Backbone as numpy.savetxt, mean C-alpha at the origin, in Angstrom:
# Nx Ny Nz CAx CAy CAz Cx Cy Cz
-19.47 1.34 -21.86 -18.50 1.94 -20.94 -17.34 0.99 -20.72
-16.13 1.52 -20.65 -14.96 0.70 -20.41 -15.05 0.05 -19.04
-14.61 -1.20 -18.96 -14.73 -1.93 -17.69 -13.97 -1.25 -16.58
-12.86 -0.56 -16.91 -12.07 0.11 -15.88 -12.83 1.25 -15.22
-13.90 1.74 -15.87 -14.71 2.79 -15.28 -15.79 2.23 -14.36
-15.99 0.93 -14.38 -17.07 0.31 -13.64 -16.60 -0.45 -12.41
-15.42 -1.01 -12.45 -15.01 -1.92 -11.39 -14.56 -1.18 -10.14
-14.81 -1.81 -9.01 -14.25 -1.38 -7.74 -13.78 -2.63 -7.02
-12.92 -2.47 -6.05 -12.42 -3.63 -5.32 -13.52 -4.32 -4.53
-14.56 -3.56 -4.17 -15.61 -4.12 -3.32 -16.83 -4.59 -4.11
-16.96 -4.15 -5.35 -18.15 -4.49 -6.12 -17.88 -5.32 -7.35
-16.67 -5.86 -7.48 -16.31 -6.63 -8.66 -15.63 -7.93 -8.25
-15.62 -8.87 -9.17 -14.86 -10.10 -8.94 -13.38 -9.82 -9.11
-12.56 -10.71 -8.60 -11.11 -10.59 -8.79 -10.80 -10.62 -10.28
-11.51 -11.46 -11.04 -11.32 -11.55 -12.49 -11.58 -10.20 -13.16
-12.71 -9.56 -12.82 -13.05 -8.29 -13.45 -12.07 -7.19 -13.06
-11.70 -7.17 -11.77 -10.84 -6.09 -11.31 -9.45 -6.20 -11.93
-8.89 -7.41 -11.95 -7.56 -7.57 -12.54 -7.58 -7.38 -14.05
-8.72 -7.69 -14.69 -8.82 -7.43 -16.12 -8.80 -5.93 -16.38
-9.47 -5.17 -15.52 -9.43 -3.71 -15.65 -8.03 -3.18 -15.39
-7.35 -3.77 -14.41 -5.98 -3.36 -14.10 -5.06 -3.61 -15.29
-5.33 -4.66 -16.05 -4.49 -5.02 -17.18 -4.65 -4.09 -18.37
-5.71 -3.30 -18.39 -5.93 -2.40 -19.52 -5.04 -1.17 -19.43
-4.80 -0.57 -20.58 -3.93 0.61 -20.65 -4.73 1.89 -20.39
-5.32 1.95 -19.20 -6.12 3.12 -18.84 -5.55 3.87 -17.64
-4.76 3.19 -16.82 -4.17 3.85 -15.65 -5.07 3.91 -14.44
-6.32 3.48 -14.58 -7.25 3.50 -13.45 -8.20 2.31 -13.54
-8.02 1.29 -12.68 -7.03 1.24 -11.61 -5.62 1.06 -12.15
-4.66 1.50 -11.34 -3.27 1.39 -11.72 -2.44 0.88 -10.56
-1.17 1.26 -10.56 -0.26 0.77 -9.54 -0.65 1.17 -8.13
-1.20 2.37 -7.99 -1.61 2.81 -6.66 -2.74 1.98 -6.10
-3.73 1.69 -6.95 -4.84 0.85 -6.53 -4.35 -0.56 -6.24
-3.39 -1.03 -7.05 -2.80 -2.34 -6.79 -2.10 -2.37 -5.45
-1.50 -1.25 -5.07 -0.86 -1.15 -3.76 -1.89 -1.33 -2.65
-3.06 -0.74 -2.82 -4.12 -0.91 -1.83 -4.57 -2.35 -1.73
-4.65 -3.01 -2.87 -5.05 -4.42 -2.87 -4.02 -5.28 -2.15
-2.74 -4.98 -2.33 -1.69 -5.72 -1.63 -1.80 -5.52 -0.12
-2.18 -4.31 0.29 -2.37 -4.07 1.71 -3.53 -4.89 2.26
-4.58 -5.03 1.47 -5.71 -5.85 1.89 -5.30 -7.31 2.03
-4.44 -7.78 1.14 -3.95 -9.16 1.22 -3.11 -9.34 2.48
-2.23 -8.39 2.76 -1.41 -8.47 3.98 -2.29 -8.50 5.22
-3.32 -7.65 5.24 -4.21 -7.60 6.39 -5.00 -8.90 6.54
-5.43 -9.46 5.42 -6.20 -10.70 5.46 -5.37 -11.85 6.01
-4.12 -11.94 5.57 -3.24 -13.00 6.06 -2.91 -12.79 7.53
-2.76 -11.54 7.94 -2.52 -11.25 9.35 -3.69 -11.74 10.19
-4.90 -11.47 9.74 -6.10 -11.91 10.45 -6.16 -13.44 10.51
-5.84 -14.08 9.40 -5.89 -15.54 9.35 -4.91 -16.17 10.33
-3.67 -15.70 10.32 -2.66 -16.25 11.22 -3.04 -16.00 12.67
-3.56 -14.81 12.95 -4.00 -14.51 14.32 -5.10 -15.46 14.75
-6.00 -15.79 13.84 -7.10 -16.68 14.15 -6.66 -18.10 14.44
-5.54 -18.52 13.84 -5.01 -19.86 14.05 -4.04 -19.93 15.22
-3.77 -18.81 15.84 -2.78 -18.77 16.93 -3.46 -18.93 18.29
-2.90 -19.80 19.11 -3.37 -19.98 20.48 -2.37 -19.30 21.41
-2.82 -18.25 22.07 -1.94 -17.45 22.90 -2.12 -17.80 24.38
-1.09 -17.49 25.13 -1.20 -17.61 26.58 -2.22 -16.58 27.08
-2.74 -16.82 28.27 -3.81 -15.96 28.79 -3.42 -14.49 28.79
-2.17 -14.20 29.17 -1.74 -12.80 29.25 -1.53 -12.17 27.87
-1.56 -12.99 26.79 -1.37 -12.48 25.44 -2.65 -12.46 24.62
-3.71 -13.02 25.16 -4.95 -13.15 24.39 -5.54 -11.80 24.00
-5.46 -10.84 24.92 -5.99 -9.52 24.62 -5.28 -8.88 23.44
-3.96 -8.97 23.42 -3.19 -8.41 22.31 -3.50 -9.15 21.01
-3.63 -10.47 21.08 -3.94 -11.24 19.88 -5.31 -10.85 19.32
-6.28 -10.67 20.21 -7.61 -10.26 19.76 -7.57 -8.88 19.11
-6.77 -7.99 19.68 -6.67 -6.64 19.12 -5.99 -6.67 17.74
-4.99 -7.53 17.60 -4.31 -7.65 16.30 -5.29 -8.13 15.24
-6.07 -9.13 15.58 -7.03 -9.64 14.60 -8.09 -8.61 14.26
-8.56 -7.87 15.26 -9.56 -6.84 15.00 -9.00 -5.74 14.11
-7.76 -5.33 14.37 -7.14 -4.30 13.54 -6.95 -4.80 12.11
-6.57 -6.05 11.97 -6.35 -6.60 10.63 -7.65 -6.67 9.84
-8.72 -7.07 10.50 -10.02 -7.14 9.82 -10.47 -5.75 9.37
-10.27 -4.77 10.23 -10.64 -3.40 9.87 -9.77 -2.88 8.73
-8.48 -3.20 8.79 -7.55 -2.72 7.77 -7.89 -3.32 6.40
-8.31 -4.57 6.38 -8.66 -5.19 5.10 -9.74 -4.39 4.39
-10.77 -3.99 5.12 -11.86 -3.22 4.53 -11.37 -1.83 4.12
-10.62 -1.19 5.01 -10.13 0.16 4.71 -9.21 0.15 3.49
-8.37 -0.88 3.37 -7.42 -0.95 2.26 -8.14 -1.02 0.92
-9.23 -1.76 0.87 -10.00 -1.85 -0.38 -10.61 -0.50 -0.73
-11.11 0.21 0.27 -11.66 1.55 0.02 -10.56 2.50 -0.46
-9.38 2.41 0.15 -8.27 3.26 -0.25 -7.81 2.94 -1.66
-7.89 1.68 -2.05 -7.53 1.30 -3.42 -8.46 1.98 -4.42
-9.76 1.99 -4.10 -10.72 2.64 -5.00 -10.52 4.15 -5.03
-10.19 4.73 -3.87 -9.93 6.16 -3.84 -8.70 6.51 -4.67
-7.70 5.65 -4.62 -6.50 5.88 -5.43 -6.82 5.81 -6.91
-7.71 4.88 -7.29 -8.11 4.78 -8.70 -8.78 6.07 -9.16
-9.59 6.67 -8.29 -10.23 7.94 -8.61 -9.19 9.04 -8.78
-8.19 9.07 -7.88 -7.13 10.06 -7.98 -6.33 9.87 -9.27
-6.15 8.62 -9.68 -5.41 8.34 -10.92 -6.14 8.88 -12.13
-7.47 8.78 -12.12 -8.24 9.32 -13.25 -8.05 10.83 -13.36
-8.07 11.51 -12.22 -7.86 12.96 -12.24 -6.45 13.31 -12.71
-5.50 12.49 -12.30 -4.11 12.71 -12.69 -3.96 12.59 -14.20
-4.53 11.52 -14.76 -4.45 11.33 -16.21 -5.18 12.41 -16.98
-6.35 12.83 -16.47 -7.13 13.85 -17.14 -6.38 15.18 -17.19
-5.64 15.48 -16.13 -4.90 16.74 -16.08 -3.84 16.79 -17.18
-3.16 15.68 -17.40 -2.10 15.66 -18.41 -2.65 15.68 -19.83
-3.93 15.39 -19.99 -4.52 15.41 -21.33 -5.04 16.79 -21.72
-5.01 17.75 -20.82 -5.47 19.10 -21.12 -4.50 19.79 -22.09
-5.01 20.79 -22.76 -4.17 21.57 -23.66 -3.13 22.34 -22.85
-1.92 22.49 -23.41 -0.88 23.23 -22.69 -1.33 24.64 -22.31
-0.94 25.05 -21.11 -1.30 26.38 -20.63 -1.45 26.40 -19.13
-1.77 27.56 -18.57 -1.88 27.71 -17.12 -2.91 26.78 -16.49
-4.03 26.56 -17.19 -5.06 25.68 -16.63 -4.54 24.25 -16.49
-3.81 23.80 -17.48 -3.23 22.45 -17.44 -2.21 22.34 -16.31
-1.36 23.33 -16.16 -0.35 23.30 -15.12 -0.98 23.26 -13.73
-2.04 24.06 -13.55 -2.73 24.08 -12.25 -3.40 22.74 -11.98
-4.00 22.16 -13.01 -4.67 20.87 -12.84 -3.67 19.77 -12.51
-2.52 19.79 -13.17 -1.48 18.79 -12.90 -0.98 18.93 -11.47
-0.81 20.16 -11.03 -0.33 20.41 -9.66 -1.32 19.85 -8.64
-2.61 20.16 -8.82 -3.63 19.66 -7.88 -3.69 18.14 -7.89
-3.70 17.58 -9.10 -3.82 16.13 -9.22 -2.59 15.42 -8.66
-1.42 16.01 -8.86 -0.19 15.39 -8.36 -0.18 15.35 -6.84
-0.57 16.45 -6.22 -0.59 16.50 -4.76 -1.65 15.55 -4.20
-2.82 15.53 -4.84 -3.88 14.64 -4.37 -3.46 13.17 -4.50
-2.80 12.84 -5.60 -2.35 11.46 -5.80 -1.27 11.10 -4.79
-0.37 12.04 -4.51 0.68 11.78 -3.52 0.08 11.57 -2.13
-0.93 12.36 -1.80 -1.59 12.22 -0.50 -2.29 10.86 -0.39
-2.93 10.43 -1.47 -3.61 9.14 -1.45 -2.62 8.01 -1.22
-1.47 8.07 -1.88 -0.45 7.05 -1.70 0.17 7.13 -0.30
0.30 8.34 0.22 0.87 8.50 1.56 -0.03 7.86 2.62
-1.33 7.99 2.45 -2.27 7.36 3.39 -2.10 5.84 3.37
-2.01 5.28 2.18 -1.78 3.84 2.05 -0.48 3.43 2.73
0.56 4.21 2.50 1.84 3.91 3.10 1.81 3.98 4.62
1.12 4.97 5.14 1.03 5.12 6.60 0.28 3.94 7.21
-0.81 3.52 6.57 -1.55 2.38 7.10 -0.70 1.11 7.04
0.09 0.98 6.01 0.96 -0.19 5.90 2.03 -0.17 6.99
2.62 0.98 7.24 3.64 1.07 8.29 3.04 0.75 9.66
1.81 1.19 9.88 1.15 0.92 11.15 0.90 -0.58 11.36
0.84 -1.32 10.26 0.54 -2.76 10.34 1.78 -3.61 10.60
2.95 -3.03 10.51 4.17 -3.81 10.65 4.28 -4.44 12.03
3.98 -3.68 13.07 4.13 -4.20 14.42 3.28 -5.43 14.68
2.05 -5.43 14.17 1.17 -6.58 14.39 1.72 -7.82 13.71
2.22 -7.67 12.51 2.78 -8.82 11.80 4.08 -9.28 12.47
4.85 -8.32 12.98 6.08 -8.68 13.70 5.74 -9.48 14.96
4.65 -9.12 15.64 4.23 -9.87 16.83 3.89 -11.30 16.45
3.19 -11.47 15.34 2.83 -12.82 14.90 4.06 -13.60 14.44
5.04 -12.91 13.88 6.28 -13.59 13.47 6.98 -14.19 14.68
6.87 -13.51 15.81 7.53 -13.97 17.03 6.66 -14.90 17.86
5.34 -14.69 17.83 4.44 -15.40 18.75 3.34 -16.20 18.08
3.22 -16.08 16.76 2.12 -16.74 16.06 2.31 -18.23 15.91
1.30 -18.89 15.41 1.34 -20.33 15.16 2.52 -20.65 14.23
3.50 -21.43 14.69 4.68 -21.69 13.86 4.36 -22.45 12.58
3.24 -23.14 12.54 2.86 -23.87 11.33 2.48 -22.92 10.20
2.22 -21.67 10.53 1.81 -20.69 9.53 2.89 -19.66 9.26
4.15 -20.01 9.53 5.24 -19.05 9.32 5.35 -18.68 7.84
5.04 -19.62 6.95 5.10 -19.29 5.52 4.07 -18.22 5.16
2.90 -18.29 5.81 1.87 -17.29 5.55 2.30 -15.92 6.07
3.05 -15.92 7.18 3.57 -14.66 7.71 4.55 -14.04 6.73
5.40 -14.87 6.13 6.37 -14.36 5.16 5.65 -13.82 3.92
4.61 -14.51 3.48 3.82 -14.01 2.34 3.17 -12.67 2.71
2.66 -12.58 3.94 2.06 -11.32 4.40 3.08 -10.20 4.42
4.29 -10.52 4.89 5.35 -9.51 4.87 5.66 -9.08 3.43
5.62 -10.04 2.50 5.87 -9.70 1.11 4.82 -8.75 0.56
3.56 -9.02 0.90 2.48 -8.14 0.45 2.60 -6.77 1.10
2.98 -6.76 2.38 3.14 -5.49 3.08 4.31 -4.70 2.50
5.38 -5.41 2.15 6.53 -4.74 1.54 6.15 -4.13 0.19
5.36 -4.88 -0.58 4.91 -4.36 -1.87 4.08 -3.10 -1.68
3.27 -3.09 -0.63 2.46 -1.91 -0.34 3.34 -0.71 -0.03
4.30 -0.92 0.88 5.18 0.18 1.29 6.03 0.66 0.12
6.58 -0.27 -0.64 7.41 0.11 -1.78 6.59 0.85 -2.83
5.36 0.39 -3.06 4.51 1.06 -4.03 4.14 2.46 -3.58
3.79 2.59 -2.30 3.43 3.91 -1.77 4.61 4.86 -1.84
5.77 4.37 -1.47 6.99 5.20 -1.50 7.28 5.71 -2.90
7.19 4.80 -3.89 7.48 5.18 -5.26 6.45 6.15 -5.80
5.18 5.90 -5.50 4.12 6.77 -6.02 4.17 8.16 -5.41
4.43 8.25 -4.09 4.54 9.57 -3.47 5.69 10.34 -4.11
6.83 9.67 -4.26 7.99 10.33 -4.84 7.74 10.77 -6.28
7.15 9.88 -7.08 6.88 10.21 -8.48 5.88 11.35 -8.60
4.83 11.30 -7.78 3.80 12.34 -7.87 4.36 13.70 -7.45
5.21 13.71 -6.44 5.84 14.97 -6.05 6.72 15.50 -7.18
7.48 14.62 -7.79 8.36 15.05 -8.88 7.57 15.57 -10.07
6.32 15.11 -10.22 5.49 15.59 -11.33 5.21 17.08 -11.23
5.35 17.64 -10.04 5.14 19.07 -9.87 6.18 19.91 -10.61
7.30 19.29 -10.99 8.31 20.03 -11.74 7.81 20.40 -13.13
6.77 19.70 -13.62 6.24 20.03 -14.95 5.61 21.42 -14.97
5.26 21.94 -13.78 4.70 23.28 -13.68 5.74 24.34 -13.39
7.01 23.94 -13.38 8.09 24.91 -13.19 8.73 24.89 -11.82
8.19 24.12 -10.88 8.78 24.06 -9.55 10.06 23.24 -9.56
11.02 23.65 -8.75 12.24 22.86 -8.59 12.02 21.83 -7.48
12.88 20.84 -7.41 12.76 19.83 -6.37 12.92 20.45 -4.98
13.79 21.45 -4.89 13.98 22.13 -3.60 12.70 22.86 -3.18
12.03 23.49 -4.14 10.77 24.18 -3.83 9.69 23.18 -3.43
9.65 22.05 -4.10 8.66 21.02 -3.76 8.88 20.51 -2.34
10.13 20.31 -1.97 10.44 19.84 -0.61 10.00 20.86 0.43
10.19 22.14 0.14 9.80 23.19 1.08 8.28 23.35 1.17
7.59 23.17 0.05 6.14 23.37 0.01 5.35 22.16 0.53
5.96 20.97 0.46 5.25 19.75 0.88 6.16 18.91 1.79
6.54 19.47 2.94 7.52 18.78 3.80 7.02 17.44 4.34
5.73 17.33 4.65 5.21 16.07 5.21 5.27 14.96 4.17
4.86 15.26 2.94 4.91 14.25 1.89 6.35 13.88 1.56
7.21 14.88 1.55 8.62 14.62 1.26 9.22 13.71 2.34
8.92 13.99 3.60 9.45 13.17 4.69 8.88 11.76 4.66
7.64 11.62 4.16 7.01 10.31 4.09 7.83 9.35 3.23
8.45 9.85 2.17 9.26 9.00 1.31 10.39 8.36 2.12
11.04 9.15 2.95 12.11 8.63 3.79 11.59 7.63 4.82
10.43 7.93 5.41 9.85 7.01 6.38 9.51 5.66 5.73
9.02 5.71 4.51 8.67 4.47 3.82 9.91 3.67 3.44
10.98 4.37 3.09 12.25 3.67 2.85 12.72 2.94 4.10
12.61 3.60 5.24 13.00 2.96 6.51 12.11 1.76 6.80
10.83 1.87 6.47 9.90 0.77 6.72 10.24 -0.45 5.86
10.67 -0.22 4.64 11.09 -1.32 3.77 12.25 -2.07 4.40
13.22 -1.33 4.93 14.37 -1.96 5.57 13.95 -2.78 6.79
12.98 -2.28 7.54 12.52 -3.00 8.72 11.81 -4.29 8.31
10.96 -4.21 7.30 10.25 -5.40 6.83 11.25 -6.45 6.34
12.27 -6.01 5.62 13.28 -6.95 5.12 13.99 -7.64 6.28
14.31 -6.87 7.32 15.00 -7.45 8.48 14.12 -8.46 9.21
12.84 -8.12 9.37 11.91 -9.03 10.05 11.71 -10.30 9.24
11.63 -10.16 7.93 11.46 -11.33 7.07 12.67 -12.25 7.14
13.85 -11.66 7.14 15.08 -12.44 7.21 15.15 -13.28 8.48
14.62 -12.73 9.58 14.68 -13.43 10.86 13.91 -14.74 10.85
12.85 -14.84 10.04 12.01 -16.04 10.06 12.05 -16.81 8.74
12.74 -16.30 7.75 12.70 -16.93 6.44 13.26 -18.35 6.45
14.23 -18.62 7.32 14.81 -19.96 7.37 13.81 -20.99 7.89
12.82 -20.53 8.64 11.75 -21.41 9.08 10.72 -21.62 7.95
10.47 -20.57 7.21 9.47 -20.65 6.14 9.99 -21.40 4.92
11.28 -21.29 4.63 11.86 -21.92 3.44 13.09 -22.73 3.84
12.92 -23.82 4.58 14.05 -24.59 5.10 14.90 -25.26 4.03
14.37 -25.45 2.82 15.16 -26.11 1.77 16.34 -25.26 1.35
16.29 -23.96 1.63 17.41 -23.09 1.24 18.69 -23.47 1.96
18.56 -24.11 3.12 19.73 -24.44 3.92 20.37 -25.78 3.51
19.72 -26.51 2.63 20.22 -27.82 2.23 21.19 -27.69 1.05
């Protein structure tokens, strides 16, 4: 059996999983990689929170941030595996013989893949506030880790945005126009715009602290 059919983010080594990602199979693919990036962002968020000493009135919020990050790390890995499953269905649909059955399969797989990416994107957007709190209040010695976390979170959001958009556009292979797709899937269509806005917010937050994380740039 091909290694890409066996690996999961939770049951394989990093070596095995990335080797499967490197193969020309599409599963795991970019969507699953997006989930892995979200897990990295969540892990770094948890780490920075753990190294941060907060004032008494902020300890409750800090504890909640760390708890959310720990939970998100686990959920992100599960979502990565779910995306890999959706990718297999997507690829299988396109390998069918031309005809109504193929068109219907592509339509179902495209929508399912877009939904999987949208979930990843939504979870990533929900994580921005916690990382922003740490950027402002976290241990200043770990500001570089915060910037790396923002980078991983940005990769997640950008990946989700691109995948949702691409999967929706795949519906045109069945004869739908872009206008029809927007009318039939308004929530997914709007998610693309929300993710674009989230990318801009992450970039702005990163810019605010980047001079602390990379001080050599100012020399």
